[in-house]
GROMACS .gro file of N, CA, C and O in nm:
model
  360
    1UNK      N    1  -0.704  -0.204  -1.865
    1UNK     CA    2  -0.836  -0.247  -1.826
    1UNK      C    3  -0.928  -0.130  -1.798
    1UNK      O    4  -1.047  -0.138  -1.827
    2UNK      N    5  -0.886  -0.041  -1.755
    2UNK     CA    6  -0.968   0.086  -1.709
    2UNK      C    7  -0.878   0.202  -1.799
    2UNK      O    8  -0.760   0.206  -1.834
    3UNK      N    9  -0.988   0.288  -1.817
    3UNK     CA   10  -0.973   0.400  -1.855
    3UNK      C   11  -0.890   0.547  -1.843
    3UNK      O   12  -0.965   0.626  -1.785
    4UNK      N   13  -0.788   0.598  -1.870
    4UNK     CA   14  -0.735   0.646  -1.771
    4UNK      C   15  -0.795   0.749  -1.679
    4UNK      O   16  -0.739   0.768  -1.571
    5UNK      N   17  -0.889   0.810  -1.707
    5UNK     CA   18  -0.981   0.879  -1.607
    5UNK      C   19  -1.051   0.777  -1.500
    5UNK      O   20  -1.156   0.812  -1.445
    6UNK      N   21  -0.989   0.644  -1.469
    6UNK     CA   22  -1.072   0.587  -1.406
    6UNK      C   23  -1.188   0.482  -1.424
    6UNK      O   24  -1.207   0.461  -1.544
    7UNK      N   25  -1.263   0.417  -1.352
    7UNK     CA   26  -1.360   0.356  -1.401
    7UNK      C   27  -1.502   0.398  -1.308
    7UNK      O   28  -1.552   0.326  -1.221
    8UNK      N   29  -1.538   0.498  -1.340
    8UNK     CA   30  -1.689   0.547  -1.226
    8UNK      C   31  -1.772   0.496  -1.300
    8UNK      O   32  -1.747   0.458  -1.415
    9UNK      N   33  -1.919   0.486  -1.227
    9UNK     CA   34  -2.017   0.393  -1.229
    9UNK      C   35  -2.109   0.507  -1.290
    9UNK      O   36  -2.098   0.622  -1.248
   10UNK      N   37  -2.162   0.489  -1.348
   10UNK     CA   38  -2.302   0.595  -1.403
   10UNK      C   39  -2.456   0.534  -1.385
   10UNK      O   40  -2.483   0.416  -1.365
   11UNK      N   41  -2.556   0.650  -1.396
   11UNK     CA   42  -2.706   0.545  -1.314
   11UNK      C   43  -2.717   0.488  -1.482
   11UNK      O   44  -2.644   0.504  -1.580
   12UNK      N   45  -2.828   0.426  -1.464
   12UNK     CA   46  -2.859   0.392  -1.629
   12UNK      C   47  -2.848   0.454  -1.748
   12UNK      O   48  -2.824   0.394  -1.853
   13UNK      N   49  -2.864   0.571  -1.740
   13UNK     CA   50  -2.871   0.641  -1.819
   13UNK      C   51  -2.741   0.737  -1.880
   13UNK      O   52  -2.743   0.814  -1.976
   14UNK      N   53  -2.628   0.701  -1.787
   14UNK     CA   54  -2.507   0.727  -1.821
   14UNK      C   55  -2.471   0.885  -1.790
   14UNK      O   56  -2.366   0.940  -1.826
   15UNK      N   57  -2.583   0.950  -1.714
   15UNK     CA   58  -2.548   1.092  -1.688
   15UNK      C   59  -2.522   1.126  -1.526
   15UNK      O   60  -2.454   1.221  -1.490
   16UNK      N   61  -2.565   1.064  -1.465
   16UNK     CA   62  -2.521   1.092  -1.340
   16UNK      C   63  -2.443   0.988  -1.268
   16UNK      O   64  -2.474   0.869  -1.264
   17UNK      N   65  -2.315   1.056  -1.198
   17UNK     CA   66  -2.209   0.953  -1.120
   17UNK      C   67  -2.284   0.867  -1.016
   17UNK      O   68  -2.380   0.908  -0.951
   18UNK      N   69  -2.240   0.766  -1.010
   18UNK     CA   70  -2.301   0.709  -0.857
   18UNK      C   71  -2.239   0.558  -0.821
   18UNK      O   72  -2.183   0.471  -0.888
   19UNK      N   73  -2.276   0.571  -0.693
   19UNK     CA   74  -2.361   0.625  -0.623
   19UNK      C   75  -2.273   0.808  -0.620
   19UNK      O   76  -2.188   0.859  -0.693
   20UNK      N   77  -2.338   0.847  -0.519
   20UNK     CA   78  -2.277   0.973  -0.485
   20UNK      C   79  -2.101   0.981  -0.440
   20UNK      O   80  -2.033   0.887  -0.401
   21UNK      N   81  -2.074   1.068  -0.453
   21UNK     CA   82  -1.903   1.098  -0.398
   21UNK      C   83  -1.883   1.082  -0.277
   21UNK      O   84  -1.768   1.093  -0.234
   22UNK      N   85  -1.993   1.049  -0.191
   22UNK     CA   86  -2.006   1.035  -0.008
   22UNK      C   87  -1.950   0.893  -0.032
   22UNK      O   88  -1.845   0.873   0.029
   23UNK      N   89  -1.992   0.797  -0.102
   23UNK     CA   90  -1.948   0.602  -0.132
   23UNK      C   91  -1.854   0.577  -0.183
   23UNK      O   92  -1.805   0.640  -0.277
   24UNK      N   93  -1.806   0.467  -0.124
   24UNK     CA   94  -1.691   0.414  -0.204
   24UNK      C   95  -1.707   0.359  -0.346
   24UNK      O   96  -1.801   0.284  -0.372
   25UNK      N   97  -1.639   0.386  -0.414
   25UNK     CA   98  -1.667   0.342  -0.592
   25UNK      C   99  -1.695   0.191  -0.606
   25UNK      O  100  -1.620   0.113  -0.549
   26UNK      N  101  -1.796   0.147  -0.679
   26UNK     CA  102  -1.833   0.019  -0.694
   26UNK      C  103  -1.739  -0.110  -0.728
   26UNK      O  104  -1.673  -0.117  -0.832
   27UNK      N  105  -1.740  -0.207  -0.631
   27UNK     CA  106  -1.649  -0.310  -0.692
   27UNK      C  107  -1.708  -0.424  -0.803
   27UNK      O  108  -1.826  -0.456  -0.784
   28UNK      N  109  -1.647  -0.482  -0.904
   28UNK     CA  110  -1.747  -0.573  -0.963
   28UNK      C  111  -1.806  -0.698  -0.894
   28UNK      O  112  -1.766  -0.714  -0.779
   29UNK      N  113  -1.870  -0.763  -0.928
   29UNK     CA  114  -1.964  -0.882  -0.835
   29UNK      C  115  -1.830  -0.960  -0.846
   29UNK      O  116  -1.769  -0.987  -0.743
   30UNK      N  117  -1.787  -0.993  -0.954
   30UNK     CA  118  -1.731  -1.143  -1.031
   30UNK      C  119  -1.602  -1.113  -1.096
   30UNK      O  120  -1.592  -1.015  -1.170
   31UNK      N  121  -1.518  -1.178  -1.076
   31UNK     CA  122  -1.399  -1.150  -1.215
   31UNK      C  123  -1.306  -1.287  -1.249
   31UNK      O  124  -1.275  -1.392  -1.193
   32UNK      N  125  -1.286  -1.235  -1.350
   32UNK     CA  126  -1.205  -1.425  -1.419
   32UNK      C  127  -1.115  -1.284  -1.520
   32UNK      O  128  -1.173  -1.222  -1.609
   33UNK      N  129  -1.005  -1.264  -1.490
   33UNK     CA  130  -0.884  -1.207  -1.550
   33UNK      C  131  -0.722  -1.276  -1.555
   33UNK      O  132  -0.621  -1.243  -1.492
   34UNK      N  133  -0.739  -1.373  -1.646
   34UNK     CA  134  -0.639  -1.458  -1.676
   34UNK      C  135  -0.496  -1.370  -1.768
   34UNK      O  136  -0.490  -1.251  -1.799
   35UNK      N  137  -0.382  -1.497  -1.795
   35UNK     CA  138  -0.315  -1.444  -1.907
   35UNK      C  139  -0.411  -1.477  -2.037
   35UNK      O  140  -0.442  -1.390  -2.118
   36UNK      N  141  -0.449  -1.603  -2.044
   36UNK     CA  142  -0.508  -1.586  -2.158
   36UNK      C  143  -0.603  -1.553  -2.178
   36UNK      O  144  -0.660  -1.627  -2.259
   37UNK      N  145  -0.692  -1.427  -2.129
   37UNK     CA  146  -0.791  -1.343  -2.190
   37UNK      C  147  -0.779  -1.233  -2.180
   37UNK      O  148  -0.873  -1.161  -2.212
   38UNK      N  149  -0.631  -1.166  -2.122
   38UNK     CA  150  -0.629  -1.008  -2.160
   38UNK      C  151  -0.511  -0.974  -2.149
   38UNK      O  152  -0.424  -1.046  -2.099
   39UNK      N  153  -0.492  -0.845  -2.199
   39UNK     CA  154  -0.337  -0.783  -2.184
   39UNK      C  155  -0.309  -0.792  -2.041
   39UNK      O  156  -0.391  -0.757  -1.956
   40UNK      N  157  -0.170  -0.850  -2.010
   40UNK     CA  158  -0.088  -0.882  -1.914
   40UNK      C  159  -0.059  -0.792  -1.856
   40UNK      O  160  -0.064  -0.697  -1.934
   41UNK      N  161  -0.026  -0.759  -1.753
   41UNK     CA  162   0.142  -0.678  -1.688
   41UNK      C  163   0.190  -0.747  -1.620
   41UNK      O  164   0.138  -0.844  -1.563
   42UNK      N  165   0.298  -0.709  -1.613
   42UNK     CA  166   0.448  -0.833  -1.534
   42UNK      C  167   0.404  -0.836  -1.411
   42UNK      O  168   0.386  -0.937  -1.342
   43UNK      N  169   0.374  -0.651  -1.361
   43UNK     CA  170   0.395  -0.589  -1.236
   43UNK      C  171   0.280  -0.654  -1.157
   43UNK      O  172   0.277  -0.643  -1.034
   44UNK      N  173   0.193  -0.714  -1.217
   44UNK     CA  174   0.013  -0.778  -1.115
   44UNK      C  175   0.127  -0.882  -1.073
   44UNK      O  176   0.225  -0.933  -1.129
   45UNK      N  177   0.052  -0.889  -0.921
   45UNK     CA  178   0.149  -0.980  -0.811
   45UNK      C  179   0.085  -1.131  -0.844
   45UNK      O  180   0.144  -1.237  -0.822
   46UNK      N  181  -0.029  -1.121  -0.895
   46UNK     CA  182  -0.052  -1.289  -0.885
   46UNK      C  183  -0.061  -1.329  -1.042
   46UNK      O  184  -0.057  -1.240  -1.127
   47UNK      N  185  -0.076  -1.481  -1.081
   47UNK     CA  186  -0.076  -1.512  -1.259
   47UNK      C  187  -0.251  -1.511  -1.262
   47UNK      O  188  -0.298  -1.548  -1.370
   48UNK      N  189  -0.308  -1.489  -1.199
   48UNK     CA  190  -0.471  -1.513  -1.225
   48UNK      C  191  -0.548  -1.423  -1.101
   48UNK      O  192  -0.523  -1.412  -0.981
   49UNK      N  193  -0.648  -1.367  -1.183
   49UNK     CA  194  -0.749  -1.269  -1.049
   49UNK      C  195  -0.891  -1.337  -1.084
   49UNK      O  196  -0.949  -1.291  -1.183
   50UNK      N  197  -0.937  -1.414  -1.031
   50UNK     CA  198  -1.027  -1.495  -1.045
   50UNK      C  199  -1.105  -1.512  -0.970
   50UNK      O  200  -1.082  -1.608  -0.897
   51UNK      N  201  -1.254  -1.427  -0.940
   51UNK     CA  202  -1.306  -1.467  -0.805
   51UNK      C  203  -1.494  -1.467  -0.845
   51UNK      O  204  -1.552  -1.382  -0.913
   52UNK      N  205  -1.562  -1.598  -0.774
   52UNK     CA  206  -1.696  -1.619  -0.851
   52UNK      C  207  -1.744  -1.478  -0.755
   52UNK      O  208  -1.822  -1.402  -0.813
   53UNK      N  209  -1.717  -1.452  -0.661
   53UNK     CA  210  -1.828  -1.371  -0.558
   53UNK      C  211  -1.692  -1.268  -0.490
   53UNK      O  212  -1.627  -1.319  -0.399
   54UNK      N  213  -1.652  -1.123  -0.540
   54UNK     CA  214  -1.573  -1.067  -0.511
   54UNK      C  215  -1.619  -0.995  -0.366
   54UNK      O  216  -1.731  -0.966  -0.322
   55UNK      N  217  -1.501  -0.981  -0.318
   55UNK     CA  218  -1.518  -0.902  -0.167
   55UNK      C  219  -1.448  -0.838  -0.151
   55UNK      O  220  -1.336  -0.873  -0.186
   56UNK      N  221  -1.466  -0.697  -0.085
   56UNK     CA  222  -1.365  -0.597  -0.074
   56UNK      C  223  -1.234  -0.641   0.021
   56UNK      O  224  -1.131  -0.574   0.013
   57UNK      N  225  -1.245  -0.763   0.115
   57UNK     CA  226  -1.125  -0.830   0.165
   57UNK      C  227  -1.016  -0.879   0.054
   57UNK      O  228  -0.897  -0.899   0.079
   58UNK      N  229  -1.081  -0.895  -0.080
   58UNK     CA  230  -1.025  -0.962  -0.190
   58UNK      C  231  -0.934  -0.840  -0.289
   58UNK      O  232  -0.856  -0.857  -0.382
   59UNK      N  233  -0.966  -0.762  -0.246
   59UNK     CA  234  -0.902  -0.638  -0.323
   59UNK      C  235  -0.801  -0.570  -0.241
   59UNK      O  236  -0.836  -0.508  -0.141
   60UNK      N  237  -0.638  -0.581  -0.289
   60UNK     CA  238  -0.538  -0.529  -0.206
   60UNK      C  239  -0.436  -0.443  -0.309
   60UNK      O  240  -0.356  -0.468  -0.399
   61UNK      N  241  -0.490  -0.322  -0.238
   61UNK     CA  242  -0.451  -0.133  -0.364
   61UNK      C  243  -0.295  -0.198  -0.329
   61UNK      O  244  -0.241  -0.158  -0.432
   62UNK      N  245  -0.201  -0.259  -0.267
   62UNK     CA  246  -0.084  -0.279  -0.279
   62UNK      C  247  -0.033  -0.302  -0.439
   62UNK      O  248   0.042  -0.234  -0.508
   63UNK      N  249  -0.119  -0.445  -0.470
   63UNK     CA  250  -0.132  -0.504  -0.623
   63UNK      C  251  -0.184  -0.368  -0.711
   63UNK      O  252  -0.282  -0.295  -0.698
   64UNK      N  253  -0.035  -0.368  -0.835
   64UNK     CA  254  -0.099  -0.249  -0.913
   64UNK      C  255  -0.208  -0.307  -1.015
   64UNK      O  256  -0.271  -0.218  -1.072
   65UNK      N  257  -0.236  -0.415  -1.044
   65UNK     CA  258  -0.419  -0.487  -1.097
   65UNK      C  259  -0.473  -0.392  -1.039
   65UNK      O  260  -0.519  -0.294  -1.096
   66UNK      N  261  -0.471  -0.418  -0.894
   66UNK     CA  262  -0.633  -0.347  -0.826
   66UNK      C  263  -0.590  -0.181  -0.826
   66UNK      O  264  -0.679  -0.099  -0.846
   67UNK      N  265  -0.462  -0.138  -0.804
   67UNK     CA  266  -0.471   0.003  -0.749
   67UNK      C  267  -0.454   0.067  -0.906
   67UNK      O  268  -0.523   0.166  -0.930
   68UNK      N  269  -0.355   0.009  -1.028
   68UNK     CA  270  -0.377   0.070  -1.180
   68UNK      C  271  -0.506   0.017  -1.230
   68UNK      O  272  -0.609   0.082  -1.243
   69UNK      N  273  -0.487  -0.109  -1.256
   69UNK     CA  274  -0.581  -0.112  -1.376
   69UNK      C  275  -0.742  -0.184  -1.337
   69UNK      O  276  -0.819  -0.151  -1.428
   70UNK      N  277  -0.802  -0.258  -1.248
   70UNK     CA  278  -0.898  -0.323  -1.242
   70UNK      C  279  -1.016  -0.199  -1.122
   70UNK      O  280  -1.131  -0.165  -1.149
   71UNK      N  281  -0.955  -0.170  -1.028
   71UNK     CA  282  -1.057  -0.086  -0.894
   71UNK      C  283  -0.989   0.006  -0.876
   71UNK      O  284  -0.986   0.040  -0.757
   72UNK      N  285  -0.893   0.101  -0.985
   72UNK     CA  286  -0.819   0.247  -1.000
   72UNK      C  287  -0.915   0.334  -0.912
   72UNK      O  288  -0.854   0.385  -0.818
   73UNK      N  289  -1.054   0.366  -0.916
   73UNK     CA  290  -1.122   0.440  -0.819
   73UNK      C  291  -1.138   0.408  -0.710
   73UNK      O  292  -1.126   0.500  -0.629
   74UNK      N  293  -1.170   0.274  -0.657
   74UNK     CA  294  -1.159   0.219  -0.580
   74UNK      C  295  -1.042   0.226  -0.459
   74UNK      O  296  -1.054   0.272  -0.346
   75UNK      N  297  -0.931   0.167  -0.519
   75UNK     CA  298  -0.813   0.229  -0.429
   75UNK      C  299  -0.772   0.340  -0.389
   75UNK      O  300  -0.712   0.348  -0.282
   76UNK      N  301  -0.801   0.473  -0.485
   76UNK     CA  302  -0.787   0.575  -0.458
   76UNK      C  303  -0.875   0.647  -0.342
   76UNK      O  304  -0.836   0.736  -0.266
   77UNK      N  305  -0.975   0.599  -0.346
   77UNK     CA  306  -1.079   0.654  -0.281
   77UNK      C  307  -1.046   0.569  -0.119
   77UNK      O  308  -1.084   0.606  -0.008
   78UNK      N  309  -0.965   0.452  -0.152
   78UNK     CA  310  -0.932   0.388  -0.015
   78UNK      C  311  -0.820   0.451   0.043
   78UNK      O  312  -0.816   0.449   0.166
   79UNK      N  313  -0.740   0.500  -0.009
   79UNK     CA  314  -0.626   0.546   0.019
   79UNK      C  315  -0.650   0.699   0.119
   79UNK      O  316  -0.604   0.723   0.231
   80UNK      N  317  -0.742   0.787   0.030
   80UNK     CA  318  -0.782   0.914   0.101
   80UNK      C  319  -0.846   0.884   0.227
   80UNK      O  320  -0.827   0.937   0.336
   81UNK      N  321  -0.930   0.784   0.193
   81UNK     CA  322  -0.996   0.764   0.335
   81UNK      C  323  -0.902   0.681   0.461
   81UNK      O  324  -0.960   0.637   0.561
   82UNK      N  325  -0.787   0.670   0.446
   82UNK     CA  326  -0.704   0.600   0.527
   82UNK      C  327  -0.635   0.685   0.579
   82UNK      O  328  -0.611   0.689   0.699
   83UNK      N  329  -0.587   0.777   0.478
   83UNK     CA  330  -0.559   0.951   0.532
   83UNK      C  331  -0.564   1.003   0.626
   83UNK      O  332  -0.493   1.026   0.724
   84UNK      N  333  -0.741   1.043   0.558
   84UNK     CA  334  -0.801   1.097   0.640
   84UNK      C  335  -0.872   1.068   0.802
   84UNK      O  336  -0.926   1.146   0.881
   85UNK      N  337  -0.849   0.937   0.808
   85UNK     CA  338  -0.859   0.891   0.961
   85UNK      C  339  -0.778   0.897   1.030
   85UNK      O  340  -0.789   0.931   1.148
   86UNK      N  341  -0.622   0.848   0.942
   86UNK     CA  342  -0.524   0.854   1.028
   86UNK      C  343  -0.490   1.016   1.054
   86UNK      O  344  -0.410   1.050   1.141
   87UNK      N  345  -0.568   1.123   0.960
   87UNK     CA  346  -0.504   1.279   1.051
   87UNK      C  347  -0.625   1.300   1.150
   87UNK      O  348  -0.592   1.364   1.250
   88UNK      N  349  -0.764   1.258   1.144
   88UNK     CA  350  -0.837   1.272   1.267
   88UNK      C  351  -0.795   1.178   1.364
   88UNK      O  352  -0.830   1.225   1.472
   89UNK      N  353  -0.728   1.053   1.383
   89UNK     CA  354  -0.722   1.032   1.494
   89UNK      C  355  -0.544   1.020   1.568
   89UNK      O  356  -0.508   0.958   1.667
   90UNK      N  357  -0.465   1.102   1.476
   90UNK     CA  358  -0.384   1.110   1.547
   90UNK      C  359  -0.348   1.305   1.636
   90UNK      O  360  -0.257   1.320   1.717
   0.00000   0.00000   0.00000
């Protein structure tokens, strides 16, 4: 589903990243990712990712969908930042 460099967001014009590297990488609004409309993997925990109005509560980097192939930047960028709180506040 994603690219292996990831899936970053570009402004219109396809030359600059964004938002900036300070934000978390964009999630899509909407998704309908069935078996029957795309290449499978065994390893996605559920048979359907289907959501009219997506929310970042709805996205769990556990599931390799969201952390490989659908919000790959996304999770990653969640992961560092989970890190990185847990070494400032311990």
């Amino acid at each position: 589903l994603s690219p292996p460099q990831g899936n970053p967001s570009f402004d219109e014009d396809g030359i600059i990243e964004c938002p900036a590297n300070y934000f978390a990488p964009v999630l899509p609004s909407s998704l309908n990712i069935t078996k029957d409309n795309t290449q499978w993997n065994d390893a996605w925990l559920k048979d359907e990712y289907v959501f009219e109005s997506l929310d970042p509560k709805d996205v769990s980097c556990a599931d390799k969908f969201w952390a490989e192939a659908c919000t790959e930047n996304y999770c990653d960028e969640e992961h560092e930042s989970t890190e990185k709180a847990g070494v400032m506040m311990s």
